[in-house]
Amino acid sequence: FGLEGNCRMLSSSEDKNVLLWDLVDGQLLAKFIFPTAISCVLFNSLETLIVAGGVDGIIYLVDLADNHIVNSTLYNNPNALSL
């Protein structure tokens, strides 16, 4: 739950959105819109990046310091079902 005591959660859906939630008060903290549906999503160990896997085989990195996609790369493995 983070180094600063944060209690946050990510959700993703076929509508191309990833939502960042504060679980303490239920508040939506941020909404990220991707060019494709996102099938899996997670934080890095320091909770400074979001890693999102698209149904198109592209893995996206979102920097939480400025809330934008900083990198994307094609991961062409049809057997990969999660990050």
PDB file of C-alpha atoms in Angstrom:
ATOM      1  CA  PHE A   1       0.000   0.000   0.000  1.00  0.00           C
ATOM      2  CA  GLY A   2       2.877   2.343  -0.596  1.00  0.00           C
ATOM      3  CA  LEU A   3       5.644   3.920   1.354  1.00  0.00           C
ATOM      4  CA  GLU A   4       3.565   6.875   2.504  1.00  0.00           C
ATOM      5  CA  GLY A   5       0.675   4.874   3.929  1.00  0.00           C
ATOM      6  CA  ASN A   6      -1.487   5.344   0.863  1.00  0.00           C
ATOM      7  CA  CYS A   7      -4.294   2.911   0.321  1.00  0.00           C
ATOM      8  CA  ARG A   8      -4.879   3.088  -3.421  1.00  0.00           C
ATOM      9  CA  MET A   9      -6.292   0.721  -5.996  1.00  0.00           C
ATOM     10  CA  LEU A  10      -6.345   0.576  -9.785  1.00  0.00           C
ATOM     11  CA  SER A  11      -9.204  -0.639 -11.945  1.00  0.00           C
ATOM     12  CA  SER A  12      -9.286  -1.177 -15.698  1.00  0.00           C
ATOM     13  CA  SER A  13     -11.959  -2.034 -18.220  1.00  0.00           C
ATOM     14  CA  GLU A  14     -12.755  -2.526 -21.862  1.00  0.00           C
ATOM     15  CA  ASP A  15     -13.712   1.167 -22.186  1.00  0.00           C
ATOM     16  CA  LYS A  16      -9.967   2.028 -22.416  1.00  0.00           C
ATOM     17  CA  ASN A  17      -9.913   3.675 -18.975  1.00  0.00           C
ATOM     18  CA  VAL A  18      -7.762   2.991 -15.933  1.00  0.00           C
ATOM     19  CA  LEU A  19      -9.019   4.523 -12.712  1.00  0.00           C
ATOM     20  CA  LEU A  20      -6.934   5.284  -9.621  1.00  0.00           C
ATOM     21  CA  TRP A  21      -8.962   5.107  -6.397  1.00  0.00           C
ATOM     22  CA  ASP A  22      -8.338   6.137  -2.801  1.00  0.00           C
ATOM     23  CA  LEU A  23      -9.745   3.240  -0.771  1.00  0.00           C
ATOM     24  CA  VAL A  24      -9.926   5.193   2.485  1.00  0.00           C
ATOM     25  CA  ASP A  25     -12.565   7.655   1.295  1.00  0.00           C
ATOM     26  CA  GLY A  26     -13.644   6.031  -1.993  1.00  0.00           C
ATOM     27  CA  GLN A  27     -12.532   9.069  -4.009  1.00  0.00           C
ATOM     28  CA  LEU A  28     -11.496   8.813  -7.658  1.00  0.00           C
ATOM     29  CA  LEU A  29      -7.978  10.280  -7.768  1.00  0.00           C
ATOM     30  CA  ALA A  30      -7.223  10.050 -11.485  1.00  0.00           C
ATOM     31  CA  LYS A  31      -8.531   8.706 -14.772  1.00  0.00           C
ATOM     32  CA  PHE A  32      -6.174   7.584 -17.532  1.00  0.00           C
ATOM     33  CA  ILE A  33      -7.458   7.030 -21.073  1.00  0.00           C
ATOM     34  CA  PHE A  34      -5.557   4.611 -23.303  1.00  0.00           C
ATOM     35  CA  PRO A  35      -5.768   3.990 -27.063  1.00  0.00           C
ATOM     36  CA  THR A  36      -6.940   0.412 -26.429  1.00  0.00           C
ATOM     37  CA  ALA A  37      -8.775  -1.650 -23.820  1.00  0.00           C
ATOM     38  CA  ILE A  38      -6.608  -2.492 -20.810  1.00  0.00           C
ATOM     39  CA  SER A  39      -6.713  -6.101 -19.637  1.00  0.00           C
ATOM     40  CA  CYS A  40      -4.368  -5.869 -16.627  1.00  0.00           C
ATOM     41  CA  VAL A  41      -2.882  -3.108 -14.532  1.00  0.00           C
ATOM     42  CA  LEU A  42      -0.535  -2.789 -11.551  1.00  0.00           C
ATOM     43  CA  PHE A  43       1.721  -0.402  -9.628  1.00  0.00           C
ATOM     44  CA  ASN A  44       5.497  -0.691  -9.618  1.00  0.00           C
ATOM     45  CA  SER A  45       6.950  -1.498  -6.172  1.00  0.00           C
ATOM     46  CA  LEU A  46       7.329   2.190  -5.208  1.00  0.00           C
ATOM     47  CA  GLU A  47       3.870   3.133  -6.537  1.00  0.00           C
ATOM     48  CA  THR A  48       5.410   5.790  -8.780  1.00  0.00           C
ATOM     49  CA  LEU A  49       4.423   4.112 -12.061  1.00  0.00           C
ATOM     50  CA  ILE A  50       1.391   2.315 -13.396  1.00  0.00           C
ATOM     51  CA  VAL A  51       2.044  -0.593 -15.732  1.00  0.00           C
ATOM     52  CA  ALA A  52      -0.938  -1.297 -17.993  1.00  0.00           C
ATOM     53  CA  GLY A  53      -1.254  -4.178 -20.449  1.00  0.00           C
ATOM     54  CA  GLY A  54      -3.385  -3.501 -23.504  1.00  0.00           C
ATOM     55  CA  VAL A  55      -5.389  -6.112 -25.401  1.00  0.00           C
ATOM     56  CA  ASP A  56      -3.324  -5.108 -28.437  1.00  0.00           C
ATOM     57  CA  GLY A  57      -0.146  -6.503 -26.817  1.00  0.00           C
ATOM     58  CA  ILE A  58       1.274  -3.104 -25.876  1.00  0.00           C
ATOM     59  CA  ILE A  59       2.513  -2.443 -22.336  1.00  0.00           C
ATOM     60  CA  TYR A  60       2.128   1.177 -21.196  1.00  0.00           C
ATOM     61  CA  LEU A  61       3.959   2.965 -18.376  1.00  0.00           C
ATOM     62  CA  VAL A  62       2.256   5.916 -16.683  1.00  0.00           C
ATOM     63  CA  ASP A  63       4.289   8.259 -14.463  1.00  0.00           C
ATOM     64  CA  LEU A  64       2.158   9.149 -11.431  1.00  0.00           C
ATOM     65  CA  ALA A  65       4.216  12.285 -10.751  1.00  0.00           C
ATOM     66  CA  ASP A  66       2.729  14.004 -13.803  1.00  0.00           C
ATOM     67  CA  ASN A  67      -0.032  11.569 -14.819  1.00  0.00           C
ATOM     68  CA  HIS A  68       0.945  10.855 -18.399  1.00  0.00           C
ATOM     69  CA  ILE A  69       2.085   7.873 -20.445  1.00  0.00           C
ATOM     70  CA  VAL A  70       5.876   7.924 -20.500  1.00  0.00           C
ATOM     71  CA  ASN A  71       6.573   4.763 -22.481  1.00  0.00           C
ATOM     72  CA  SER A  72       4.927   1.974 -24.419  1.00  0.00           C
ATOM     73  CA  THR A  73       6.323  -1.150 -25.960  1.00  0.00           C
ATOM     74  CA  LEU A  74       4.924  -4.042 -27.964  1.00  0.00           C
ATOM     75  CA  TYR A  75       5.043  -7.309 -26.073  1.00  0.00           C
ATOM     76  CA  ASN A  76       4.211  -9.849 -28.736  1.00  0.00           C
ATOM     77  CA  ASN A  77       3.481 -12.976 -26.723  1.00  0.00           C
ATOM     78  CA  PRO A  78       0.018 -14.460 -27.243  1.00  0.00           C
ATOM     79  CA  ASN A  79       0.445 -16.632 -24.125  1.00  0.00           C
ATOM     80  CA  ALA A  80       0.865 -13.672 -21.769  1.00  0.00           C
ATOM     81  CA  LEU A  81      -2.380 -13.216 -19.827  1.00  0.00           C
ATOM     82  CA  SER A  82      -1.110 -10.981 -17.044  1.00  0.00           C
ATOM     83  CA  LEU A  83       1.761  -8.661 -16.117  1.00  0.00           C
TER      84      LEU A  83
END
